[in-house]
Amino acid sequence: MTVRCGLRRSDRSGIAVLFCFLAGLLAVSCQTLPAVRPPISEPELRFEPPQAADGGLVRLELLLPPNEKPALVRGRLGKTEFAFYPARNPREQSVHFEALVAVPFGTQPGKFEVPVEVLREGKVALSLRAVIPVVAGGYASETLTVDPRHVKPDPVAQKRIREESADIGWVYRNSEPTMFWSGSFDFPITSPLTSPFGTKRVYNGAMQSFHTGLDLRAAVGTPVQAPAAGRVVMARDLYLTGRTIILDHGFGLFTVYAHLSQFKVKRGESVARGELLGLSGATGRASGPHLHWGAVVHRTKFNPMDLTRLVR
Ligand SMILES: [Zn+2]
């Protein structure tokens, strides 16, 4: 009796294919595995992207040698001081902090400097400076026609706008020092962009401003979802932006949802990523139904699109 224990040709080729597949998988995973950098011996301040347009977001990263444990890391933008948050990067063994900053709209091409200080026991132990190259945003212009009372508000409306603006200012000065978000941001609705951030605007042939957020196409009643976790710090009907929600994501970072038809959350509530905030509409100074999405960090408005590609 003959016992055949060899593999048939088709089995052998099957195993060869499997072997090649596993070897390929291993090679791919070896390429994607992050190389861990040795601990640094000198502090390092870096930023991403390597250059920014005015109205753009920049992530600052401070690395300190592993034996250094600072009590606080802070940065300064004009008179505004802000705290860095402890961050984790699997490629680094060093003590790691991050902060988000925005180059104000209208900043001329050149350098944008952010002083950074490391404090230990209440004293400045180390001073550094991020020098971020600024390039022109190249923003376009557009002409819009809206209800004349929104371009030339009467004295009563002007008073209301001033009061609402002061309340919004208070909100932006009082962000919680808690990192509510984790990972990148989603879009609040999935629909085409109808007007990008930064467009210079002429209303009814007169008043000029710039578009402080971006517009997404949305029929009245489209569900608007939180792009990241945060806390509702405003859900109010405002003169200019209509029914408006502001989320505090912590450490000076806010997002804004304007012209809503309905609120689905209340001030003070915590929201998770993807949670329903409200329904889109055309309230306030809107030329038609859409969602206006805004973003603010350390009281500076910036392009919300950067949240979806830079924040992690
Ligand atoms: Zn808008």
mmCIF file of N, CA, C and O in Angstrom, residues 52-137:
data_model
loop_
_atom_site.group_PDB
_atom_site.id
_atom_site.type_symbol
_atom_site.label_atom_id
_atom_site.label_comp_id
_atom_site.label_asym_id
_atom_site.label_seq_id
_atom_site.Cartn_x
_atom_site.Cartn_y
_atom_site.Cartn_z
ATOM 1 N N ALA A 52 1.656 78.315 7.700
ATOM 2 C CA ALA A 52 0.197 78.440 7.809
ATOM 3 C C ALA A 52 -0.271 79.686 7.086
ATOM 4 O O ALA A 52 0.439 80.692 7.020
ATOM 5 N N ALA A 53 -1.497 79.607 6.538
ATOM 6 C CA ALA A 53 -2.140 80.791 5.967
ATOM 7 C C ALA A 53 -2.763 81.583 7.114
ATOM 8 O O ALA A 53 -3.000 81.025 8.192
ATOM 9 N N ASP A 54 -3.038 82.875 6.898
ATOM 10 C CA ASP A 54 -3.799 83.609 7.900
ATOM 11 C C ASP A 54 -5.171 82.943 7.998
ATOM 12 O O ASP A 54 -5.724 82.489 6.984
ATOM 13 N N GLY A 55 -5.670 82.803 9.215
ATOM 14 C CA GLY A 55 -6.925 82.059 9.416
ATOM 15 C C GLY A 55 -6.715 80.563 9.539
ATOM 16 O O GLY A 55 -7.680 79.805 9.607
ATOM 17 N N GLY A 56 -5.469 80.131 9.579
ATOM 18 C CA GLY A 56 -5.158 78.700 9.665
ATOM 19 C C GLY A 56 -4.819 78.278 11.089
ATOM 20 O O GLY A 56 -4.380 79.082 11.904
ATOM 21 N N LEU A 57 -5.028 76.994 11.349
ATOM 22 C CA LEU A 57 -4.759 76.411 12.666
ATOM 23 C C LEU A 57 -3.368 75.787 12.675
ATOM 24 O O LEU A 57 -2.939 75.211 11.672
ATOM 25 N N VAL A 58 -2.686 75.901 13.809
ATOM 26 C CA VAL A 58 -1.348 75.323 13.965
ATOM 27 C C VAL A 58 -1.312 74.538 15.273
ATOM 28 O O VAL A 58 -1.811 75.016 16.289
ATOM 29 N N ARG A 59 -0.757 73.336 15.212
ATOM 30 C CA ARG A 59 -0.590 72.558 16.442
ATOM 31 C C ARG A 59 0.853 72.691 16.920
ATOM 32 O O ARG A 59 1.791 72.350 16.183
ATOM 33 N N LEU A 60 1.015 73.231 18.131
ATOM 34 C CA LEU A 60 2.348 73.354 18.720
ATOM 35 C C LEU A 60 2.619 72.119 19.562
ATOM 36 O O LEU A 60 1.723 71.629 20.259
ATOM 37 N N GLU A 61 3.839 71.634 19.497
ATOM 38 C CA GLU A 61 4.224 70.485 20.319
ATOM 39 C C GLU A 61 5.497 70.841 21.074
ATOM 40 O O GLU A 61 6.482 71.272 20.471
ATOM 41 N N LEU A 62 5.459 70.645 22.390
ATOM 42 C CA LEU A 62 6.649 70.867 23.214
ATOM 43 C C LEU A 62 7.090 69.527 23.767
ATOM 44 O O LEU A 62 6.300 68.817 24.400
ATOM 45 N N LEU A 63 8.346 69.188 23.517
ATOM 46 C CA LEU A 63 8.904 67.945 24.064
ATOM 47 C C LEU A 63 9.974 68.302 25.084
ATOM 48 O O LEU A 63 10.815 69.171 24.831
ATOM 49 N N LEU A 64 9.916 67.620 26.217
ATOM 50 C CA LEU A 64 10.901 67.846 27.273
ATOM 51 C C LEU A 64 11.566 66.511 27.603
ATOM 52 O O LEU A 64 10.950 65.458 27.460
ATOM 53 N N PRO A 65 12.817 66.550 28.058
ATOM 54 C CA PRO A 65 13.473 65.300 28.452
ATOM 55 C C PRO A 65 12.641 64.562 29.495
ATOM 56 O O PRO A 65 11.970 65.203 30.312
ATOM 57 N N PRO A 66 12.643 63.223 29.478
ATOM 58 C CA PRO A 66 11.737 62.442 30.339
ATOM 59 C C PRO A 66 11.863 62.738 31.824
ATOM 60 O O PRO A 66 10.904 62.578 32.567
ATOM 61 N N ASN A 67 13.050 63.186 32.269
ATOM 62 C CA ASN A 67 13.213 63.439 33.709
ATOM 63 C C ASN A 67 12.627 64.784 34.131
ATOM 64 O O ASN A 67 12.534 65.089 35.318
ATOM 65 N N GLU A 68 12.218 65.617 33.155
ATOM 66 C CA GLU A 68 11.673 66.939 33.491
ATOM 67 C C GLU A 68 10.164 66.863 33.620
ATOM 68 O O GLU A 68 9.469 66.435 32.709
ATOM 69 N N LYS A 69 9.652 67.284 34.738
ATOM 70 C CA LYS A 69 8.200 67.258 34.969
ATOM 71 C C LYS A 69 7.722 68.661 35.329
ATOM 72 O O LYS A 69 7.698 69.033 36.497
ATOM 73 N N PRO A 70 7.394 69.469 34.316
ATOM 74 C CA PRO A 70 6.992 70.851 34.637
ATOM 75 C C PRO A 70 5.582 70.894 35.225
ATOM 76 O O PRO A 70 4.763 70.011 34.964
ATOM 77 N N ALA A 71 5.338 71.891 36.031
ATOM 78 C CA ALA A 71 4.005 72.052 36.620
ATOM 79 C C ALA A 71 3.040 72.579 35.567
ATOM 80 O O ALA A 71 1.874 72.235 35.554
ATOM 81 N N LEU A 72 3.536 73.428 34.672
ATOM 82 C CA LEU A 72 2.648 74.104 33.729
ATOM 83 C C LEU A 72 3.437 74.553 32.497
ATOM 84 O O LEU A 72 4.576 74.994 32.623
ATOM 85 N N VAL A 73 2.818 74.440 31.335
ATOM 86 C CA VAL A 73 3.397 75.004 30.109
ATOM 87 C C VAL A 73 2.372 75.979 29.566
ATOM 88 O O VAL A 73 1.194 75.633 29.431
ATOM 89 N N ARG A 74 2.795 77.199 29.282
ATOM 90 C CA ARG A 74 1.842 78.181 28.769
ATOM 91 C C ARG A 74 2.441 78.938 27.583
ATOM 92 O O ARG A 74 3.652 79.082 27.456
ATOM 93 N N GLY A 75 1.530 79.429 26.764
ATOM 94 C CA GLY A 75 1.935 80.223 25.614
ATOM 95 C C GLY A 75 1.252 81.577 25.687
ATOM 96 O O GLY A 75 0.365 81.796 26.528
ATOM 97 N N ARG A 76 1.650 82.479 24.823
ATOM 98 C CA ARG A 76 1.043 83.812 24.820
ATOM 99 C C ARG A 76 0.771 84.263 23.399
ATOM 100 O O ARG A 76 1.610 84.107 22.509
ATOM 101 N N LEU A 77 -0.430 84.819 23.199
ATOM 102 C CA LEU A 77 -0.827 85.413 21.915
ATOM 103 C C LEU A 77 -1.306 86.817 22.246
ATOM 104 O O LEU A 77 -2.411 86.980 22.760
ATOM 105 N N GLY A 78 -0.467 87.805 22.033
ATOM 106 C CA GLY A 78 -0.817 89.162 22.466
ATOM 107 C C GLY A 78 -1.001 89.166 23.974
ATOM 108 O O GLY A 78 -0.108 88.738 24.708
ATOM 109 N N LYS A 79 -2.194 89.577 24.431
ATOM 110 C CA LYS A 79 -2.437 89.614 25.879
ATOM 111 C C LYS A 79 -3.065 88.312 26.385
ATOM 112 O O LYS A 79 -3.316 88.160 27.570
ATOM 113 N N THR A 80 -3.377 87.395 25.461
ATOM 114 C CA THR A 80 -4.047 86.155 25.843
ATOM 115 C C THR A 80 -3.018 85.082 26.197
ATOM 116 O O THR A 80 -2.167 84.751 25.375
ATOM 117 N N GLU A 81 -3.123 84.576 27.431
ATOM 118 C CA GLU A 81 -2.268 83.452 27.833
ATOM 119 C C GLU A 81 -3.064 82.172 27.696
ATOM 120 O O GLU A 81 -4.270 82.160 27.926
ATOM 121 N N PHE A 82 -2.410 81.108 27.328
ATOM 122 C CA PHE A 82 -3.121 79.831 27.201
ATOM 123 C C PHE A 82 -2.227 78.700 27.699
ATOM 124 O O PHE A 82 -1.000 78.783 27.658
ATOM 125 N N ALA A 83 -2.897 77.627 28.178
ATOM 126 C CA ALA A 83 -2.175 76.482 28.718
ATOM 127 C C ALA A 83 -2.019 75.398 27.664
ATOM 128 O O ALA A 83 -2.903 75.213 26.826
ATOM 129 N N PHE A 84 -0.905 74.707 27.696
ATOM 130 C CA PHE A 84 -0.711 73.508 26.873
ATOM 131 C C PHE A 84 -1.359 72.322 27.602
ATOM 132 O O PHE A 84 -1.451 72.327 28.824
ATOM 133 N N TYR A 85 -1.800 71.318 26.857
ATOM 134 C CA TYR A 85 -2.350 70.108 27.463
ATOM 135 C C TYR A 85 -1.346 68.959 27.306
ATOM 136 O O TYR A 85 -0.637 68.884 26.305
ATOM 137 N N PRO A 86 -1.305 68.079 28.313
ATOM 138 C CA PRO A 86 -0.401 66.925 28.186
ATOM 139 C C PRO A 86 -0.865 66.049 27.028
ATOM 140 O O PRO A 86 -2.064 65.829 26.871
ATOM 141 N N ALA A 87 0.069 65.611 26.207
ATOM 142 C CA ALA A 87 -0.299 64.826 25.027
ATOM 143 C C ALA A 87 0.515 63.542 24.993
ATOM 144 O O ALA A 87 1.536 63.429 25.672
ATOM 145 N N ARG A 88 0.028 62.601 24.222
ATOM 146 C CA ARG A 88 0.739 61.340 24.068
ATOM 147 C C ARG A 88 1.063 61.131 22.599
ATOM 148 O O ARG A 88 0.239 61.405 21.734
ATOM 149 N N ASN A 89 2.268 60.699 22.342
ATOM 150 C CA ASN A 89 2.670 60.378 20.980
ATOM 151 C C ASN A 89 3.444 59.067 21.059
ATOM 152 O O ASN A 89 4.481 59.010 21.712
ATOM 153 N N PRO A 90 2.930 57.987 20.439
ATOM 154 C CA PRO A 90 3.582 56.683 20.586
ATOM 155 C C PRO A 90 5.019 56.654 20.081
ATOM 156 O O PRO A 90 5.766 55.746 20.404
ATOM 157 N N ARG A 91 5.396 57.676 19.287
ATOM 158 C CA ARG A 91 6.757 57.682 18.749
ATOM 159 C C ARG A 91 7.760 58.375 19.664
ATOM 160 O O ARG A 91 8.941 58.416 19.386
ATOM 161 N N GLU A 92 7.250 58.963 20.742
ATOM 162 C CA GLU A 92 8.116 59.753 21.616
ATOM 163 C C GLU A 92 8.176 59.151 23.019
ATOM 164 O O GLU A 92 7.166 58.738 23.561
ATOM 165 N N GLN A 93 9.375 59.151 23.583
ATOM 166 C CA GLN A 93 9.500 58.742 24.983
ATOM 167 C C GLN A 93 9.630 59.962 25.882
ATOM 168 O O GLN A 93 9.773 59.843 27.083
ATOM 169 N N SER A 94 9.620 61.138 25.273
ATOM 170 C CA SER A 94 9.824 62.366 26.023
ATOM 171 C C SER A 94 8.504 62.859 26.601
ATOM 172 O O SER A 94 7.437 62.432 26.178
ATOM 173 N N VAL A 95 8.599 63.771 27.578
ATOM 174 C CA VAL A 95 7.400 64.405 28.133
ATOM 175 C C VAL A 95 6.841 65.317 27.048
ATOM 176 O O VAL A 95 7.585 66.107 26.452
ATOM 177 N N HIS A 96 5.556 65.224 26.776
ATOM 178 C CA HIS A 96 5.001 65.791 25.557
ATOM 179 C C HIS A 96 3.777 66.654 25.880
ATOM 180 O O HIS A 96 2.866 66.187 26.546
ATOM 181 N N PHE A 97 3.796 67.896 25.411
ATOM 182 C CA PHE A 97 2.653 68.808 25.573
ATOM 183 C C PHE A 97 2.248 69.342 24.210
ATOM 184 O O PHE A 97 3.088 69.478 23.322
ATOM 185 N N GLU A 98 0.967 69.684 24.091
ATOM 186 C CA GLU A 98 0.491 70.276 22.832
ATOM 187 C C GLU A 98 -0.406 71.474 23.124
ATOM 188 O O GLU A 98 -1.000 71.574 24.210
ATOM 189 N N ALA A 99 -0.550 72.334 22.119
ATOM 190 C CA ALA A 99 -1.525 73.433 22.171
ATOM 191 C C ALA A 99 -1.919 73.764 20.747
ATOM 192 O O ALA A 99 -1.134 73.547 19.814
ATOM 193 N N LEU A 100 -3.130 74.253 20.576
ATOM 194 C CA LEU A 100 -3.578 74.705 19.266
ATOM 195 C C LEU A 100 -3.583 76.225 19.261
ATOM 196 O O LEU A 100 -4.017 76.851 20.240
ATOM 197 N N VAL A 101 -3.104 76.813 18.189
ATOM 198 C CA VAL A 101 -3.165 78.267 18.021
ATOM 199 C C VAL A 101 -3.619 78.550 16.593
ATOM 200 O O VAL A 101 -3.482 77.694 15.716
ATOM 201 N N ALA A 102 -4.157 79.741 16.372
ATOM 202 C CA ALA A 102 -4.582 80.119 15.019
ATOM 203 C C ALA A 102 -3.910 81.427 14.635
ATOM 204 O O ALA A 102 -3.737 82.321 15.477
ATOM 205 N N VAL A 103 -3.520 81.519 13.382
ATOM 206 C CA VAL A 103 -2.960 82.767 12.847
ATOM 207 C C VAL A 103 -4.158 83.656 12.504
ATOM 208 O O VAL A 103 -4.997 83.261 11.687
ATOM 209 N N PRO A 104 -4.281 84.843 13.132
ATOM 210 C CA PRO A 104 -5.466 85.665 12.871
ATOM 211 C C PRO A 104 -5.639 85.998 11.388
ATOM 212 O O PRO A 104 -4.661 86.238 10.678
ATOM 213 N N PHE A 105 -6.899 86.020 10.952
ATOM 214 C CA PHE A 105 -7.238 86.397 9.577
ATOM 215 C C PHE A 105 -6.680 87.797 9.307
ATOM 216 O O PHE A 105 -6.787 88.692 10.149
ATOM 217 N N GLY A 106 -6.085 88.001 8.145
ATOM 218 C CA GLY A 106 -5.542 89.319 7.798
ATOM 219 C C GLY A 106 -4.079 89.497 8.182
ATOM 220 O O GLY A 106 -3.477 90.514 7.844
ATOM 221 N N THR A 107 -3.485 88.510 8.895
ATOM 222 C CA THR A 107 -2.053 88.581 9.211
ATOM 223 C C THR A 107 -1.279 88.552 7.893
ATOM 224 O O THR A 107 -1.531 87.707 7.032
ATOM 225 N N GLN A 108 -0.366 89.489 7.738
ATOM 226 C CA GLN A 108 0.390 89.580 6.489
ATOM 227 C C GLN A 108 1.425 88.448 6.403
ATOM 228 O O GLN A 108 1.920 87.986 7.437
ATOM 229 N N PRO A 109 1.752 87.987 5.187
ATOM 230 C CA PRO A 109 2.793 86.962 5.061
ATOM 231 C C PRO A 109 4.074 87.404 5.760
ATOM 232 O O PRO A 109 4.446 88.587 5.704
ATOM 233 N N GLY A 110 4.710 86.471 6.432
ATOM 234 C CA GLY A 110 5.916 86.778 7.211
ATOM 235 C C GLY A 110 6.068 85.750 8.307
ATOM 236 O O GLY A 110 5.947 84.551 8.053
ATOM 237 N N LYS A 111 6.283 86.240 9.531
ATOM 238 C CA LYS A 111 6.478 85.325 10.663
ATOM 239 C C LYS A 111 5.407 85.590 11.725
ATOM 240 O O LYS A 111 5.073 86.738 12.006
ATOM 241 N N PHE A 112 4.909 84.521 12.308
ATOM 242 C CA PHE A 112 3.958 84.616 13.421
ATOM 243 C C PHE A 112 4.646 83.966 14.622
ATOM 244 O O PHE A 112 4.965 82.776 14.598
ATOM 245 N N GLU A 113 4.891 84.782 15.658
ATOM 246 C CA GLU A 113 5.680 84.289 16.788
ATOM 247 C C GLU A 113 4.799 83.995 17.985
ATOM 248 O O GLU A 113 3.926 84.786 18.332
ATOM 249 N N VAL A 114 5.041 82.854 18.611
ATOM 250 C CA VAL A 114 4.294 82.468 19.812
ATOM 251 C C VAL A 114 5.303 82.163 20.925
ATOM 252 O O VAL A 114 5.988 81.136 20.875
ATOM 253 N N PRO A 115 5.394 83.040 21.934
ATOM 254 C CA PRO A 115 6.287 82.736 23.058
ATOM 255 C C PRO A 115 5.690 81.640 23.937
ATOM 256 O O PRO A 115 4.486 81.605 24.162
ATOM 257 N N VAL A 116 6.543 80.737 24.404
ATOM 258 C CA VAL A 116 6.114 79.604 25.240
ATOM 259 C C VAL A 116 6.995 79.561 26.483
ATOM 260 O O VAL A 116 8.210 79.748 26.394
ATOM 261 N N GLU A 117 6.365 79.322 27.633
ATOM 262 C CA GLU A 117 7.110 79.260 28.896
ATOM 263 C C GLU A 117 6.790 77.967 29.639
ATOM 264 O O GLU A 117 5.648 77.531 29.669
ATOM 265 N N VAL A 118 7.820 77.398 30.247
ATOM 266 C CA VAL A 118 7.646 76.234 31.121
ATOM 267 C C VAL A 118 7.801 76.735 32.549
ATOM 268 O O VAL A 118 8.799 77.383 32.874
ATOM 269 N N LEU A 119 6.804 76.470 33.379
ATOM 270 C CA LEU A 119 6.842 76.955 34.766
ATOM 271 C C LEU A 119 7.034 75.789 35.726
ATOM 272 O O LEU A 119 6.401 74.738 35.574
ATOM 273 N N ARG A 120 7.921 76.006 36.682
ATOM 274 C CA ARG A 120 8.074 75.026 37.778
ATOM 275 C C ARG A 120 7.991 75.787 39.085
ATOM 276 O O ARG A 120 8.661 76.804 39.256
ATOM 277 N N GLU A 121 7.166 75.321 39.987
ATOM 278 C CA GLU A 121 6.929 75.965 41.289
ATOM 279 C C GLU A 121 6.611 77.445 41.115
ATOM 280 O O GLU A 121 7.135 78.296 41.831
ATOM 281 N N GLY A 122 5.791 77.723 40.102
ATOM 282 C CA GLY A 122 5.324 79.090 39.885
ATOM 283 C C GLY A 122 6.331 80.012 39.223
ATOM 284 O O GLY A 122 6.049 81.187 38.983
ATOM 285 N N LYS A 123 7.524 79.515 38.931
ATOM 286 C CA LYS A 123 8.556 80.359 38.318
ATOM 287 C C LYS A 123 8.841 79.884 36.887
ATOM 288 O O LYS A 123 8.777 78.689 36.594
ATOM 289 N N VAL A 124 9.177 80.863 36.027
ATOM 290 C CA VAL A 124 9.509 80.514 34.638
ATOM 291 C C VAL A 124 10.869 79.817 34.625
ATOM 292 O O VAL A 124 11.885 80.402 34.994
ATOM 293 N N ALA A 125 10.872 78.546 34.234
ATOM 294 C CA ALA A 125 12.107 77.762 34.220
ATOM 295 C C ALA A 125 12.723 77.732 32.826
ATOM 296 O O ALA A 125 13.901 77.468 32.672
ATOM 297 N N LEU A 126 11.904 78.008 31.814
ATOM 298 C CA LEU A 126 12.381 77.882 30.432
ATOM 299 C C LEU A 126 11.514 78.745 29.522
ATOM 300 O O LEU A 126 10.290 78.761 29.667
ATOM 301 N N SER A 127 12.144 79.497 28.610
ATOM 302 C CA SER A 127 11.400 80.301 27.628
ATOM 303 C C SER A 127 11.793 79.872 26.223
ATOM 304 O O SER A 127 12.982 79.745 25.929
ATOM 305 N N LEU A 128 10.783 79.654 25.402
ATOM 306 C CA LEU A 128 11.016 79.249 24.013
ATOM 307 C C LEU A 128 10.128 80.099 23.118
ATOM 308 O O LEU A 128 9.272 80.839 23.617
ATOM 309 N N ARG A 129 10.280 79.965 21.816
ATOM 310 C CA ARG A 129 9.487 80.776 20.893
ATOM 311 C C ARG A 129 9.265 79.994 19.601
ATOM 312 O O ARG A 129 10.237 79.522 19.004
ATOM 313 N N ALA A 130 8.000 79.832 19.221
ATOM 314 C CA ALA A 130 7.696 79.212 17.928
ATOM 315 C C ALA A 130 7.606 80.325 16.898
ATOM 316 O O ALA A 130 6.893 81.310 17.114
ATOM 317 N N VAL A 131 8.352 80.207 15.828
ATOM 318 C CA VAL A 131 8.310 81.211 14.756
ATOM 319 C C VAL A 131 7.700 80.525 13.528
ATOM 320 O O VAL A 131 8.363 79.741 12.841
ATOM 321 N N ILE A 132 6.408 80.801 13.295
ATOM 322 C CA ILE A 132 5.646 80.089 12.263
ATOM 323 C C ILE A 132 5.616 80.926 10.980
ATOM 324 O O ILE A 132 5.146 82.074 10.998
ATOM 325 N N PRO A 133 6.106 80.399 9.861
ATOM 326 C CA PRO A 133 6.020 81.159 8.600
ATOM 327 C C PRO A 133 4.549 81.299 8.164
ATOM 328 O O PRO A 133 3.798 80.327 8.200
ATOM 329 N N VAL A 134 4.174 82.515 7.798
ATOM 330 C CA VAL A 134 2.790 82.788 7.356
ATOM 331 C C VAL A 134 2.778 83.050 5.856
ATOM 332 O O VAL A 134 3.587 83.831 5.353
ATOM 333 N N VAL A 135 1.871 82.372 5.162
ATOM 334 C CA VAL A 135 1.700 82.596 3.725
ATOM 335 C C VAL A 135 0.314 83.212 3.488
ATOM 336 O O VAL A 135 -0.567 83.113 4.347
ATOM 337 N N ALA A 136 0.121 83.830 2.324
ATOM 338 C CA ALA A 136 -1.166 84.474 2.019
ATOM 339 C C ALA A 136 -2.257 83.413 1.870
ATOM 340 O O ALA A 136 -2.037 82.368 1.252
ATOM 341 N N GLY A 137 -3.432 83.686 2.429
ATOM 342 C CA GLY A 137 -4.552 82.750 2.357
ATOM 343 C C GLY A 137 -5.188 82.705 0.969
ATOM 344 O O GLY A 137 -5.817 81.716 0.615
#
